[in-house]
mmCIF file of C-alpha atoms and ligand atoms in Angstrom:
data_model
loop_
_atom_site.group_PDB
_atom_site.id
_atom_site.type_symbol
_atom_site.label_atom_id
_atom_site.label_comp_id
_atom_site.label_asym_id
_atom_site.label_seq_id
_atom_site.Cartn_x
_atom_site.Cartn_y
_atom_site.Cartn_z
ATOM 1 C CA MET A 1 -11.473 -1.077 -22.470
ATOM 2 C CA ASN A 2 -11.949 -3.867 -19.345
ATOM 3 C CA GLN A 3 -12.349 -1.971 -16.432
ATOM 4 C CA VAL A 4 -9.250 -3.972 -14.597
ATOM 5 C CA LEU A 5 -7.063 -2.971 -17.282
ATOM 6 C CA GLU A 6 -8.278 0.628 -17.440
ATOM 7 C CA ALA A 7 -7.582 0.659 -13.629
ATOM 8 C CA ILE A 8 -3.909 -0.728 -13.971
ATOM 9 C CA LYS A 9 -3.301 1.584 -16.754
ATOM 10 C CA THR A 10 -4.458 4.879 -15.108
ATOM 11 C CA ARG A 11 -3.459 4.532 -11.688
ATOM 12 C CA ARG A 12 -0.899 6.851 -10.651
ATOM 13 C CA SER A 13 1.176 7.272 -7.307
ATOM 14 C CA ILE A 14 -0.823 10.231 -5.516
ATOM 15 C CA ARG A 15 1.319 12.213 -3.091
ATOM 16 C CA ALA A 16 -1.025 14.915 -2.050
ATOM 17 C CA PHE A 17 -4.332 14.639 -0.602
ATOM 18 C CA LYS A 18 -7.603 16.523 0.060
ATOM 19 C CA LYS A 19 -8.612 17.051 3.722
ATOM 20 C CA GLU A 20 -12.176 15.197 2.690
ATOM 21 C CA PRO A 21 -12.256 11.965 4.569
ATOM 22 C CA VAL A 22 -12.484 8.729 3.131
ATOM 23 C CA GLU A 23 -16.165 6.843 3.264
ATOM 24 C CA GLU A 24 -16.105 3.774 5.858
ATOM 25 C CA GLU A 25 -17.518 1.573 3.110
ATOM 26 C CA LYS A 26 -14.514 2.756 0.744
ATOM 27 C CA ILE A 27 -12.199 1.745 3.354
ATOM 28 C CA GLU A 28 -13.906 -1.692 3.751
ATOM 29 C CA ALA A 29 -13.664 -2.090 0.127
ATOM 30 C CA ILE A 30 -9.975 -1.439 -0.098
ATOM 31 C CA LEU A 31 -9.148 -3.893 3.018
ATOM 32 C CA GLU A 32 -11.206 -6.475 1.277
ATOM 33 C CA ALA A 33 -9.318 -6.095 -1.961
ATOM 34 C CA ALA A 34 -6.120 -6.731 0.172
ATOM 35 C CA ARG A 35 -7.614 -9.745 1.638
ATOM 36 C CA TRP A 36 -8.163 -11.585 -1.783
ATOM 37 C CA ALA A 37 -4.725 -11.094 -2.806
ATOM 38 C CA PRO A 38 -2.830 -14.112 -3.942
ATOM 39 C CA SER A 39 -0.281 -15.845 -1.907
ATOM 40 C CA GLY A 40 2.085 -18.923 -1.776
ATOM 41 C CA LYS A 41 0.124 -21.871 -0.341
ATOM 42 C CA ASN A 42 -2.592 -19.391 0.608
ATOM 43 C CA THR A 43 -0.906 -18.681 3.686
ATOM 44 C CA GLN A 44 -2.058 -14.833 3.575
ATOM 45 C CA PRO A 45 1.022 -13.480 5.510
ATOM 46 C CA TRP A 46 -0.176 -9.682 5.428
ATOM 47 C CA ARG A 47 -1.486 -8.108 8.488
ATOM 48 C CA LEU A 48 -2.972 -4.540 8.028
ATOM 49 C CA VAL A 49 -2.933 -1.517 10.336
ATOM 50 C CA VAL A 50 -5.381 1.432 9.465
ATOM 51 C CA VAL A 51 -4.017 4.656 10.843
ATOM 52 C CA GLN A 52 -6.782 7.162 10.874
ATOM 53 C CA SER A 53 -6.335 8.936 14.526
ATOM 54 C CA PRO A 54 -4.798 12.407 13.974
ATOM 55 C CA GLU A 55 -2.180 11.242 16.806
ATOM 56 C CA LYS A 56 -1.079 8.335 15.141
ATOM 57 C CA ARG A 57 -0.839 10.207 11.823
ATOM 58 C CA ALA A 58 1.231 12.656 13.400
ATOM 59 C CA GLN A 59 3.418 10.302 15.311
ATOM 60 C CA LEU A 60 3.926 8.558 11.834
ATOM 61 C CA GLY A 61 4.472 11.813 9.995
ATOM 62 C CA ARG A 62 7.319 12.668 12.432
ATOM 63 C CA LEU A 63 9.149 9.343 11.605
ATOM 64 C CA VAL A 64 8.585 9.053 7.928
ATOM 65 C CA THR A 65 10.820 11.074 5.636
ATOM 66 C CA GLN A 66 7.727 12.355 3.381
ATOM 67 C CA LEU A 67 5.918 13.614 6.387
ATOM 68 C CA ASP A 68 3.105 15.773 4.643
ATOM 69 C CA MET A 69 2.195 12.778 2.715
ATOM 70 C CA ILE A 70 1.296 10.631 5.779
ATOM 71 C CA ARG A 71 0.081 13.602 7.761
ATOM 72 C CA ASN A 72 -2.377 14.874 5.209
ATOM 73 C CA ALA A 73 -3.657 11.835 4.220
ATOM 74 C CA PRO A 74 -6.666 10.890 6.064
ATOM 75 C CA LEU A 75 -5.523 7.373 6.201
ATOM 76 C CA THR A 76 -2.635 5.028 5.940
ATOM 77 C CA ILE A 77 -2.603 1.532 5.677
ATOM 78 C CA ALA A 78 0.626 -0.127 7.122
ATOM 79 C CA VAL A 79 1.169 -3.537 5.537
ATOM 80 C CA LEU A 80 2.921 -5.891 7.960
ATOM 81 C CA LEU A 81 4.522 -9.143 7.124
ATOM 82 C CA ASP A 82 3.483 -12.065 9.822
ATOM 83 C CA THR A 83 6.526 -14.214 9.833
ATOM 84 C CA GLN A 84 4.692 -16.872 11.727
ATOM 85 C CA ALA A 85 2.116 -17.111 8.928
ATOM 86 C CA GLY A 86 4.732 -17.114 5.997
ATOM 87 C CA TYR A 87 6.489 -20.361 4.776
ATOM 88 C CA ASP A 88 9.305 -19.039 2.339
ATOM 89 C CA THR A 89 10.620 -15.430 2.532
ATOM 90 C CA THR A 90 10.762 -14.950 -1.030
ATOM 91 C CA LYS A 91 7.271 -16.085 -1.529
ATOM 92 C CA ASP A 92 5.773 -14.295 1.392
ATOM 93 C CA LEU A 93 7.390 -10.913 0.155
ATOM 94 C CA GLN A 94 5.776 -11.827 -3.300
ATOM 95 C CA ALA A 95 2.533 -12.214 -1.674
ATOM 96 C CA ILE A 96 2.893 -8.868 0.163
ATOM 97 C CA GLY A 97 3.618 -6.961 -2.938
ATOM 98 C CA ALA A 98 0.217 -8.766 -4.329
ATOM 99 C CA CYS A 99 -1.523 -7.475 -1.754
ATOM 100 C CA ALA A 100 -0.274 -3.760 -1.821
ATOM 101 C CA GLN A 101 -0.827 -3.673 -5.357
ATOM 102 C CA ASN A 102 -4.497 -4.756 -4.611
ATOM 103 C CA ILE A 103 -4.673 -1.997 -2.287
ATOM 104 C CA LEU A 104 -3.369 0.541 -4.777
ATOM 105 C CA LEU A 105 -5.853 -0.471 -7.560
ATOM 106 C CA ALA A 106 -8.495 -0.636 -5.320
ATOM 107 C CA ALA A 107 -8.292 2.777 -3.986
ATOM 108 C CA HIS A 108 -7.902 4.190 -7.783
ATOM 109 C CA ALA A 109 -10.877 2.295 -8.503
ATOM 110 C CA LEU A 110 -12.845 3.830 -5.852
ATOM 111 C CA GLY A 111 -11.582 7.475 -7.067
ATOM 112 C CA LEU A 112 -8.843 7.520 -4.301
ATOM 113 C CA GLY A 113 -5.243 8.316 -4.615
ATOM 114 C CA ALA A 114 -2.478 6.134 -2.987
ATOM 115 C CA CYS A 115 1.179 5.846 -2.896
ATOM 116 C CA TRP A 116 3.393 2.934 -1.859
ATOM 117 C CA ILE A 117 6.122 3.993 0.456
ATOM 118 C CA GLY A 118 8.896 1.657 0.844
ATOM 119 C CA ARG A 119 9.543 1.931 4.447
ATOM 120 C CA VAL A 120 10.624 -1.361 5.791
ATOM 121 C CA ARG A 121 11.720 -3.011 9.071
ATOM 122 C CA ASP A 122 11.746 0.231 10.940
ATOM 123 C CA GLU A 123 11.416 -0.355 14.742
ATOM 124 C CA GLU A 124 10.208 3.158 15.632
ATOM 125 C CA VAL A 125 7.501 2.842 13.152
ATOM 126 C CA GLU A 126 6.547 -0.479 14.092
ATOM 127 C CA LYS A 127 6.198 0.481 17.686
ATOM 128 C CA VAL A 128 3.741 3.388 16.576
ATOM 129 C CA LEU A 129 1.896 0.921 14.632
ATOM 130 C CA GLY A 130 1.633 -1.755 17.628
ATOM 131 C CA ALA A 131 3.301 -4.205 15.644
ATOM 132 C CA ARG A 132 3.592 -7.730 17.433
ATOM 133 C CA GLU A 133 6.970 -9.149 17.957
ATOM 134 C CA HIS A 134 6.567 -11.406 14.881
ATOM 135 C CA GLU A 135 5.478 -8.783 12.483
ATOM 136 C CA GLN A 136 7.617 -6.584 10.400
ATOM 137 C CA LEU A 137 6.739 -3.413 8.503
ATOM 138 C CA MET A 138 6.711 -3.832 4.721
ATOM 139 C CA MET A 139 5.241 -0.797 3.441
ATOM 140 C CA LEU A 140 3.016 2.397 4.185
ATOM 141 C CA ILE A 141 0.100 3.076 2.115
ATOM 142 C CA PRO A 142 -1.232 6.638 2.684
ATOM 143 C CA ILE A 143 -4.864 7.074 0.945
ATOM 144 C CA GLY A 144 -6.999 9.889 0.413
ATOM 145 C CA TYR A 145 -8.852 11.825 -2.464
ATOM 146 C CA PRO A 146 -6.382 13.328 -4.850
ATOM 147 C CA ALA A 147 -5.131 16.854 -4.840
ATOM 148 C CA GLU A 148 -2.984 16.160 -7.809
ATOM 149 C CA SER A 149 -3.235 14.533 -10.900
ATOM 150 C CA PRO A 150 0.195 13.624 -12.160
ATOM 151 C CA PRO A 151 1.117 12.616 -15.533
ATOM 152 C CA PRO A 152 2.038 8.982 -16.153
ATOM 153 C CA LYS A 153 5.531 7.915 -15.282
ATOM 154 C CA PRO A 154 7.509 6.499 -18.354
ATOM 155 C CA ARG A 155 7.344 2.786 -18.687
ATOM 156 C CA ARG A 156 9.967 0.871 -20.713
ATOM 157 C CA PRO A 157 8.539 -0.318 -24.077
ATOM 158 C CA LEU A 158 7.596 -4.060 -24.045
ATOM 159 C CA ALA A 159 10.469 -4.797 -26.802
ATOM 160 C CA GLU A 160 13.167 -4.033 -23.766
ATOM 161 C CA LEU A 161 11.315 -6.080 -21.186
ATOM 162 C CA VAL A 162 9.944 -9.305 -22.988
ATOM 163 C CA ARG A 163 11.620 -12.214 -24.819
ATOM 164 C CA ARG A 164 9.698 -14.627 -26.462
ATOM 165 C CA ILE A 165 11.012 -17.872 -26.898
HETATM 166 C C1 LIG B 1 8.588 -1.071 -3.609
HETATM 167 C C2 LIG B 1 8.439 0.290 -4.101
HETATM 168 C C3 LIG B 1 8.670 1.287 -3.188
HETATM 169 C C4 LIG B 1 8.197 2.860 -3.454
HETATM 170 N N1 LIG B 1 8.686 3.597 -2.295
HETATM 171 C C5 LIG B 1 8.406 4.971 -2.684
HETATM 172 C C6 LIG B 1 8.782 5.926 -1.508
HETATM 173 O O1 LIG B 1 9.415 5.719 -0.339
HETATM 174 N N2 LIG B 1 8.053 7.204 -1.795
HETATM 175 C C7 LIG B 1 7.431 7.418 -2.743
HETATM 176 O O2 LIG B 1 7.027 8.718 -2.893
HETATM 177 N N3 LIG B 1 7.311 6.683 -3.686
HETATM 178 C C8 LIG B 1 7.774 5.346 -3.426
HETATM 179 N N4 LIG B 1 7.168 4.442 -4.483
HETATM 180 C C9 LIG B 1 6.298 4.775 -5.532
HETATM 181 C C10 LIG B 1 7.025 4.686 -7.108
HETATM 182 O O3 LIG B 1 7.847 5.846 -6.918
HETATM 183 C C11 LIG B 1 6.269 4.967 -8.207
HETATM 184 O O4 LIG B 1 5.223 3.640 -8.177
HETATM 185 C C12 LIG B 1 6.903 4.998 -9.485
HETATM 186 O O5 LIG B 1 7.693 6.045 -9.491
HETATM 187 C C13 LIG B 1 5.959 4.616 -10.754
HETATM 188 O O6 LIG B 1 4.998 5.611 -10.641
HETATM 189 P P1 LIG B 1 3.389 5.464 -10.711
HETATM 190 O O7 LIG B 1 3.146 4.605 -9.367
HETATM 191 O O8 LIG B 1 2.503 6.894 -10.710
HETATM 192 O O9 LIG B 1 3.287 4.682 -11.982
HETATM 193 C C14 LIG B 1 7.539 3.092 -4.158
HETATM 194 C C15 LIG B 1 6.919 1.847 -5.167
HETATM 195 C C16 LIG B 1 7.374 0.679 -4.977
HETATM 196 C C17 LIG B 1 6.675 -0.327 -5.783
#
């Protein structure tokens, strides 16, 4: 099967990570994949904060419900929306989603695991991240070498999702 299609199908949300650090080249490759996401009018409204220091990971872990996931992951990428960069809320949010999916797929393609944590507009978390006045937290994505191999979550059949006209 084509590698991209294969990656889309075999990606899983990973919530348990090995202690092993993630190589800098892999982090760069993931950030690069994020950068190449599509966005309306090519506004690229995402801003990315890479959280690696043990202090910040611990601070984030204390604030986020799924504490161990954040604390144990060697890195977490926080995706922020720069409200000054965007032009239309719906389209900006769609672009952020594309950026997040690129991050998940790139991580998976590099043998890493990741999970999208839907934590939005949280002032305390934004403070820990050093978010600027016009930046809003959209999601946190802990990343690391997987320490679990979960089975696929069920998907609805195409017949239920698709109408051809
Ligand atoms: C918008 C969004 C929010 C999510 N929030 C969380 C979350 O807060 N915690 C979590 O463990 N997983 C979260 N997930 C991951 C989903 O639970 C997961 O993608 C879904 O169950 C399908 O499993 P899969 O990713 O392994 O295919 C989120 C996913 C999306 C797209």
